[in-house]
Short mmCIF file of C-alpha atoms in Angstrom, two decimals:
data_model
loop_
_atom_site.label_atom_id
_atom_site.label_comp_id
_atom_site.label_asym_id
_atom_site.label_seq_id
_atom_site.Cartn_x
_atom_site.Cartn_y
_atom_site.Cartn_z
CA MET A 671 113.27 115.93 64.49
CA GLY A 672 112.22 115.60 68.31
CA LYS A 673 114.37 116.04 71.19
CA VAL A 674 114.75 112.49 73.21
CA ILE A 675 115.01 113.11 77.12
CA VAL A 676 115.44 110.30 80.02
CA VAL A 677 114.12 111.08 83.37
CA THR A 678 116.52 108.83 85.48
CA SER A 679 117.78 108.55 89.16
CA GLY A 680 119.37 104.92 89.95
CA LYS A 681 117.20 105.18 93.24
CA GLY A 682 113.53 103.95 93.12
CA GLY A 683 110.85 105.93 94.60
CA VAL A 684 112.46 109.47 94.25
CA GLY A 685 109.69 110.61 91.80
CA LYS A 686 110.88 109.70 88.31
CA THR A 687 107.16 108.50 86.96
CA THR A 688 105.59 111.77 88.60
CA SER A 689 108.22 113.93 87.07
CA THR A 690 107.75 112.47 83.55
CA ALA A 691 104.08 112.76 83.83
CA ALA A 692 104.34 116.43 85.33
CA LEU A 693 106.82 117.80 82.79
CA GLY A 694 105.31 115.86 79.83
CA ALA A 695 101.68 117.73 80.62
CA ALA A 696 103.43 120.90 81.25
CA ILE A 697 105.27 121.01 77.83
CA ALA A 698 102.47 119.46 75.70
CA ARG A 699 100.05 122.13 77.41
CA THR A 700 102.28 124.60 75.28
CA GLY A 701 101.06 123.12 72.23
CA GLN A 702 104.23 120.80 71.44
CA ASN A 703 103.75 117.11 70.59
CA VAL A 704 104.98 115.07 73.74
CA ALA A 705 105.26 111.34 74.03
CA VAL A 706 105.98 109.84 77.33
CA VAL A 707 107.46 106.49 77.17
CA ASP A 708 107.35 104.01 80.20
CA PHE A 709 110.56 101.65 80.25
CA ASP A 710 109.55 100.08 83.38
CA VAL A 711 108.69 96.73 81.70
CA GLY A 712 107.15 94.42 84.29
CA LEU A 713 106.33 97.30 86.77
CA ARG A 714 104.65 99.95 84.94
CA ASN A 715 103.32 102.58 86.62
CA LEU A 716 103.06 105.81 84.16
CA ASP A 717 99.88 104.74 82.79
CA LEU A 718 98.37 104.81 86.24
CA VAL A 719 99.68 108.22 87.33
CA MET A 720 98.22 109.64 84.08
CA GLY A 721 94.96 108.20 84.30
CA ALA A 722 95.34 105.91 81.24
CA GLU A 723 95.65 102.43 82.94
CA ARG A 724 92.16 101.21 81.38
CA ARG A 725 93.20 102.33 77.84
CA VAL A 726 96.29 100.44 77.06
CA VAL A 727 95.96 97.90 74.39
CA PHE A 728 99.47 97.54 73.00
CA ASP A 729 102.63 98.48 74.61
CA LEU A 730 106.34 99.36 73.97
CA ILE A 731 107.48 95.41 73.67
CA ASN A 732 104.90 95.20 71.21
CA VAL A 733 106.09 97.74 68.98
CA VAL A 734 109.73 96.66 69.58
CA GLN A 735 109.03 93.10 68.24
CA GLY A 736 106.71 94.70 65.47
CA VAL A 737 103.48 92.93 66.88
CA ALA A 738 101.81 96.13 66.62
CA LYS A 739 102.49 99.87 64.94
CA LEU A 740 103.54 102.61 66.74
CA PRO A 741 100.14 104.34 66.34
CA GLN A 742 98.51 101.56 67.61
CA ALA A 743 100.42 101.50 70.92
CA LEU A 744 100.09 105.27 71.40
CA ILE A 745 97.37 106.33 73.96
CA ARG A 746 96.28 109.93 73.55
CA ASP A 747 95.90 111.75 76.74
CA LYS A 748 92.19 112.76 77.62
CA ARG A 749 92.94 116.27 78.67
CA ILE A 750 95.62 117.53 76.38
CA GLU A 751 95.20 116.19 72.96
CA THR A 752 99.28 116.98 72.02
CA LEU A 753 100.03 114.41 74.77
CA TYR A 754 100.53 110.74 74.19
CA LEU A 755 101.60 107.57 76.13
CA LEU A 756 103.49 104.66 75.25
CA PRO A 757 102.94 102.19 77.89
CA ALA A 758 105.48 99.58 79.08
CA SER A 759 104.47 95.89 79.26
CA GLN A 760 103.25 94.57 82.52
CA THR A 761 103.39 90.69 81.66
CA ARG A 762 106.55 90.78 79.76
CA ASP A 763 110.24 91.33 81.60
CA LYS A 764 113.00 93.84 80.37
CA ASP A 765 114.80 90.92 78.35
CA ALA A 766 112.44 91.33 75.70
CA LEU A 767 113.80 95.03 75.13
CA THR A 768 116.56 94.80 72.43
CA GLU A 769 118.76 97.50 71.77
CA ASP A 770 117.92 97.65 67.90
CA GLY A 771 114.26 97.59 68.59
CA VAL A 772 114.59 100.28 71.15
CA ALA A 773 116.57 102.47 68.39
CA ARG A 774 113.99 101.85 65.92
CA VAL A 775 111.03 102.86 68.08
CA ILE A 776 112.82 106.21 69.40
CA ALA A 777 114.19 106.84 66.15
CA GLU A 778 110.09 106.58 64.84
CA LEU A 779 109.15 108.79 68.05
CA ARG A 780 111.66 111.35 67.13
CA LEU A 781 109.90 111.92 63.51
CA ARG A 782 106.52 112.18 65.05
CA PHE A 783 107.11 114.31 68.40
CA ASP A 784 108.63 117.23 69.45
CA TRP A 785 109.64 115.84 72.66
CA VAL A 786 110.09 112.10 73.73
CA ILE A 787 110.29 111.89 77.45
CA CYS A 788 111.58 108.36 78.65
CA ASP A 789 110.64 107.21 82.22
CA SER A 790 113.35 105.10 83.21
CA PRO A 791 113.18 102.05 85.42
CA ALA A 792 115.32 102.58 88.93
CA GLY A 793 118.44 100.55 88.88
CA ILE A 794 121.36 100.19 86.65
CA GLU A 795 120.20 97.14 84.51
CA ARG A 796 119.04 96.78 80.97
CA GLY A 797 115.90 98.57 81.27
CA ALA A 798 117.61 101.75 82.76
CA THR A 799 120.53 101.47 80.27
CA LEU A 800 118.34 101.22 77.24
CA ALA A 801 115.99 104.12 78.53
CA MET A 802 118.87 106.36 78.50
CA ARG A 803 120.72 104.91 75.56
CA TYR A 804 119.31 107.18 72.89
CA ALA A 805 118.73 110.36 74.98
CA ASP A 806 119.87 113.61 73.71
CA GLU A 807 119.59 115.18 77.32
CA ALA A 808 118.75 113.55 80.95
CA VAL A 809 116.84 114.70 83.84
CA ILE A 810 118.05 113.39 86.93
CA VAL A 811 115.76 113.09 89.92
CA ALA A 812 117.04 113.05 93.21
CA ASN A 813 115.95 113.80 96.91
CA PRO A 814 118.01 115.53 99.26
CA GLU A 815 119.16 112.55 101.03
CA VAL A 816 122.33 110.12 101.02
CA SER A 817 121.07 107.29 99.00
CA SER A 818 119.64 108.99 96.29
CA VAL A 819 122.54 111.42 96.04
CA ARG A 820 124.93 108.67 95.78
CA ASP A 821 122.95 106.88 93.24
CA SER A 822 122.36 109.87 91.13
CA ASP A 823 126.50 110.16 91.13
CA ARG A 824 126.63 106.75 89.53
CA ILE A 825 123.78 107.60 86.96
CA ILE A 826 125.58 110.45 85.86
CA GLY A 827 128.79 108.43 85.33
CA LEU A 828 126.84 106.16 83.21
CA LEU A 829 125.27 108.89 81.18
CA ASP A 830 128.94 109.80 80.54
CA SER A 831 129.80 106.62 79.16
CA LYS A 832 127.16 104.24 78.10
CA THR A 833 124.93 106.29 76.29
CA ALA A 834 124.97 106.30 72.22
CA ARG A 835 125.81 110.07 72.29
CA ALA A 836 128.87 109.23 75.08
CA GLU A 837 130.12 106.43 72.64
CA ARG A 838 130.04 109.13 69.52
CA GLY A 839 132.25 111.50 71.66
CA GLU A 840 129.04 113.89 72.31
CA ARG A 841 127.70 114.88 75.47
CA VAL A 842 124.25 114.16 77.07
CA GLU A 843 122.96 117.28 78.76
CA LYS A 844 122.19 116.71 82.25
CA HIS A 845 119.62 118.76 84.42
CA LEU A 846 119.34 118.06 88.08
CA LEU A 847 115.79 118.01 89.27
CA ILE A 848 115.56 117.95 93.16
CA THR A 849 112.11 116.51 94.20
CA ARG A 850 110.73 116.52 98.07
CA TYR A 851 112.70 119.31 99.23
CA ASP A 852 111.60 120.64 102.75
CA PRO A 853 113.08 124.00 103.38
CA GLY A 854 112.15 123.94 107.00
CA ARG A 855 114.33 120.95 107.50
CA ALA A 856 117.16 122.19 105.33
CA ALA A 857 117.12 125.59 107.32
CA ARG A 858 117.23 123.35 110.51
CA GLY A 859 120.23 121.41 109.18
CA GLU A 860 118.28 118.28 109.28
CA MET A 861 118.26 118.11 105.33
CA LEU A 862 121.10 118.63 102.68
CA THR A 863 120.55 121.81 101.18
CA ILE A 864 120.34 122.62 97.55
CA GLU A 865 123.62 124.03 97.48
CA ASP A 866 124.84 120.79 99.04
CA VAL A 867 123.49 118.62 96.63
CA LEU A 868 124.65 121.01 93.60
CA GLU A 869 128.15 121.07 95.19
CA ILE A 870 128.49 117.26 95.38
CA LEU A 871 127.02 116.48 91.82
CA SER A 872 128.00 119.43 90.30
CA ILE A 873 125.47 119.41 87.60
CA PRO A 874 123.21 122.47 86.70
CA LEU A 875 119.90 122.47 88.37
CA ILE A 876 116.53 122.57 86.34
CA GLY A 877 113.99 122.54 89.38
CA ILE A 878 113.35 122.06 93.04
CA ILE A 879 110.23 120.68 93.70
CA PRO A 880 108.96 121.06 97.43
CA GLU A 881 107.40 118.10 99.47
CA SER A 882 103.84 118.22 99.05
CA GLU A 883 100.66 116.68 99.86
CA GLU A 884 99.67 117.86 96.28
CA VAL A 885 101.75 115.26 94.59
CA LEU A 886 99.98 112.38 96.11
CA ARG A 887 96.52 113.91 95.46
CA ALA A 888 97.68 114.06 92.01
CA SER A 889 98.56 110.51 91.72
CA ASN A 890 95.46 109.45 93.55
CA ILE A 891 93.03 110.85 90.71
CA GLY A 892 95.20 109.94 87.76
CA ALA A 893 96.31 113.51 86.63
CA PRO A 894 99.77 114.77 86.21
CA ILE A 895 100.38 117.62 88.97
CA THR A 896 100.77 120.12 86.36
CA VAL A 897 97.40 119.39 85.14
CA CYS A 898 95.23 118.96 88.15
CA GLY A 899 97.50 120.87 91.08
CA HIS A 900 97.25 124.21 88.74
CA ASP A 901 98.62 126.77 91.41
CA SER A 902 100.09 124.45 94.03
CA PRO A 903 103.59 124.97 95.05
CA PRO A 904 104.89 121.47 93.11
CA ALA A 905 102.87 122.49 90.01
CA ARG A 906 104.37 126.01 89.61
CA ALA A 907 107.74 124.46 90.42
CA TYR A 908 107.48 121.73 87.56
CA ASN A 909 105.85 124.02 85.15
CA ASP A 910 109.08 126.08 85.56
CA ALA A 911 111.37 123.19 85.17
CA ALA A 912 109.36 122.34 82.09
CA ARG A 913 110.10 126.16 80.72
CA ARG A 914 113.91 125.75 81.93
CA LEU A 915 113.97 122.24 79.72
CA ALA A 916 112.50 124.14 76.71
CA GLY A 917 115.53 126.63 77.14
CA GLU A 918 113.95 129.52 78.85
CA ALA A 919 116.00 131.28 81.53
CA LEU A 920 113.91 131.76 84.51
CA ASP A 921 114.97 132.54 88.05
CA MET A 922 115.50 129.66 90.45
CA MET A 923 113.61 130.12 93.48
CA VAL A 924 114.43 128.05 96.44
CA PRO A 925 111.42 127.41 98.64
CA GLY A 926 111.81 129.40 102.03
CA GLU A 927 114.85 131.39 100.73
CA LYS A 928 115.40 134.72 99.62
CA LYS A 929 115.49 135.21 96.09
CA GLY A 930 118.98 137.30 95.80
CA PHE A 931 121.51 134.66 97.27
CA PHE A 932 120.19 131.81 95.40
CA ASN A 933 120.07 133.37 91.96
CA ARG A 934 123.90 134.41 92.61
CA LEU A 935 124.13 130.57 93.21
CA PHE A 936 122.37 129.37 90.46
CA GLY A 937 124.20 131.61 87.88
CA ARG A 938 127.44 130.30 88.97
CA ARG A 939 126.28 126.76 89.09
CA ALA A 940 124.55 126.70 85.87
CA ALA A 941 127.38 128.55 83.70
CA MET B 931 125.22 114.74 128.36
CA ASN B 932 123.70 118.07 130.03
CA LEU B 933 120.38 119.86 129.46
CA PHE B 934 121.50 122.06 126.52
CA GLN B 935 122.14 119.20 124.28
CA PHE B 936 118.42 118.13 124.33
CA LEU B 937 117.54 121.85 123.52
CA ARG B 938 120.15 122.30 120.69
CA PRO B 939 118.82 121.07 117.11
CA VAL B 940 120.44 118.03 116.02
CA LYS B 941 122.01 119.01 112.71
CA SER B 942 122.64 115.78 110.54
CA ALA B 943 122.57 117.35 107.53
CA PRO B 944 126.46 118.53 107.48
CA VAL B 945 127.16 114.68 108.58
CA ALA B 946 125.48 113.62 105.62
CA ARG B 947 127.27 116.02 103.13
CA GLU B 948 130.46 115.12 104.75
CA ARG B 949 129.86 111.51 104.37
CA LEU B 950 128.87 111.58 100.91
CA GLN B 951 131.72 113.79 99.85
CA ILE B 952 134.26 111.04 100.98
CA LEU B 953 132.54 108.23 99.58
CA LEU B 954 131.79 109.81 96.21
CA GLU B 955 135.29 111.04 95.53
CA TYR B 956 136.67 107.43 96.30
CA GLU B 957 133.82 105.61 94.04
CA ARG B 958 134.35 107.96 91.24
CA ARG B 959 138.20 106.81 91.31
CA MET B 960 137.19 103.58 91.37
CA VAL B 961 134.89 103.61 88.49
CA SER B 962 137.49 105.79 86.44
CA GLN B 963 140.12 103.22 87.22
CA SER B 964 138.27 100.23 86.43
CA ALA B 965 137.52 102.12 82.88
CA LEU B 966 141.19 102.61 82.53
CA ILE B 967 141.97 98.92 83.33
CA THR B 968 139.46 98.11 80.52
CA VAL B 969 141.34 100.16 77.82
CA LEU B 970 144.73 99.46 78.78
CA ARG B 971 143.80 95.61 78.48
CA GLU B 972 142.59 95.90 74.98
CA GLU B 973 145.35 97.82 73.76
CA ILE B 974 147.97 95.83 75.60
CA LEU B 975 146.09 92.68 73.93
CA ALA B 976 146.19 94.00 70.67
CA VAL B 977 149.99 95.23 70.87
CA VAL B 978 151.18 91.61 72.07
CA SER B 979 148.68 89.86 69.59
CA ARG B 980 150.66 91.32 66.60
CA HIS B 981 153.31 89.33 67.40
CA VAL B 982 152.54 86.53 69.40
CA THR B 983 149.33 84.51 69.56
CA ILE B 984 148.04 84.43 72.96
CA ASP B 985 144.76 83.78 74.83
CA PRO B 986 142.69 86.81 75.44
CA GLU B 987 141.54 85.58 78.65
CA ARG B 988 145.56 85.02 79.87
CA ILE B 989 146.19 88.67 80.41
CA HIS B 990 145.80 90.34 83.53
CA VAL B 991 146.15 94.11 84.41
CA LYS B 992 146.05 95.45 87.78
CA ILE B 993 146.61 98.72 89.16
CA ASP B 994 147.99 98.96 92.95
CA ARG B 995 147.43 102.41 94.49
CA GLY B 996 150.10 103.26 97.20
CA ASP B 997 150.61 106.28 99.08
CA ARG B 998 153.45 107.33 97.08
CA GLY B 999 152.32 106.39 93.54
CA SER B 1000 150.66 103.50 91.94
CA THR B 1001 151.98 100.40 90.22
CA LEU B 1002 150.77 98.96 86.99
CA ALA B 1003 150.97 95.13 86.73
CA VAL B 1004 150.45 93.28 83.65
CA ASP B 1005 150.49 89.80 83.60
CA VAL B 1006 150.37 87.95 79.84
CA GLU B 1007 150.57 84.15 79.54
CA ILE B 1008 152.58 83.47 76.48
CA PRO B 1009 152.39 79.89 75.26
CA ASP B 1010 155.83 78.29 75.07
CA ARG B 1011 155.76 76.58 71.84
CA PRO B 1012 157.90 78.90 69.31
CA ALA B 1013 155.48 77.84 66.40
CA ALA B 1014 153.00 80.26 68.43
CA ALA B 1015 154.94 83.28 67.05
CA VAL B 1016 153.06 85.17 64.37
CA ARG B 1017 154.99 85.14 60.79
CA ARG B 1018 154.95 88.74 59.28
#
């Protein structure tokens, strides 16, 4: 049985889709079967970020409504053969998603894949609540900025109350992924530090993605950053985050900071 | 305003941090309070309904937070016909 992860944030534009593609590709490259699922019905973009926009035939809504079978809608990545995309519909709206329909599709994905990574739409409406509904774990993507941190706090509350796991009295394990971090600005007191964000949200950190031109370059050419930007700082940070998601205990490096200090801090936070 | 203020870097992050801490403390309390009200409302409705037939829309639960404590106000409208009482 595969593990279901939701990549969520509340706020839009913080890097959910970029992170879904990057983490999915990083895990799939280790040989495990990964499906990335776009829940942003009406505003799909995961297909574009992954370079599969011209190969979409059927989508999540078609599968939910029984118009297409799951294997017909899944698109196999051209670079990594264990990576698949289930795109969202671009022409329908989010009301076409039903709770039972999503439950069926997620259950089938769990049987076929080791990892099912759901890219949530922004907001806290139906699309976002259904994307998190059947998740075992959540990656909360946040920028070190007030509105993103506030919205992350709200999403954490929803993960603890509105998911199937929460309703059964179980926990959805949560991981914080900080993106667009600028160590120089943080050091000068112009940006919330990693420590600030961790103290406010108090959930364990899974990675810090530094602000980088490489991220835009990757989306321009339609390849996950962990595929096309092999040795760039954001690619390395996403690869490390993927390994932590898979359960490895790796030292956390804050860009531009000495290692020792932060390891103590991370050890404390992650406990 | 003197020259040194221009030379000193502006530290806005501590302001952001403090504003967030204050705001989120408030918002978390509000969210947990509204969850509490939902649960109280359902359970009070269940208890009262065992004895009296009431309209689920006519029950209001409110919590007022004061400096020295909070008050819980429950307002249940009961139809004034005795026949409405549930026989056991």
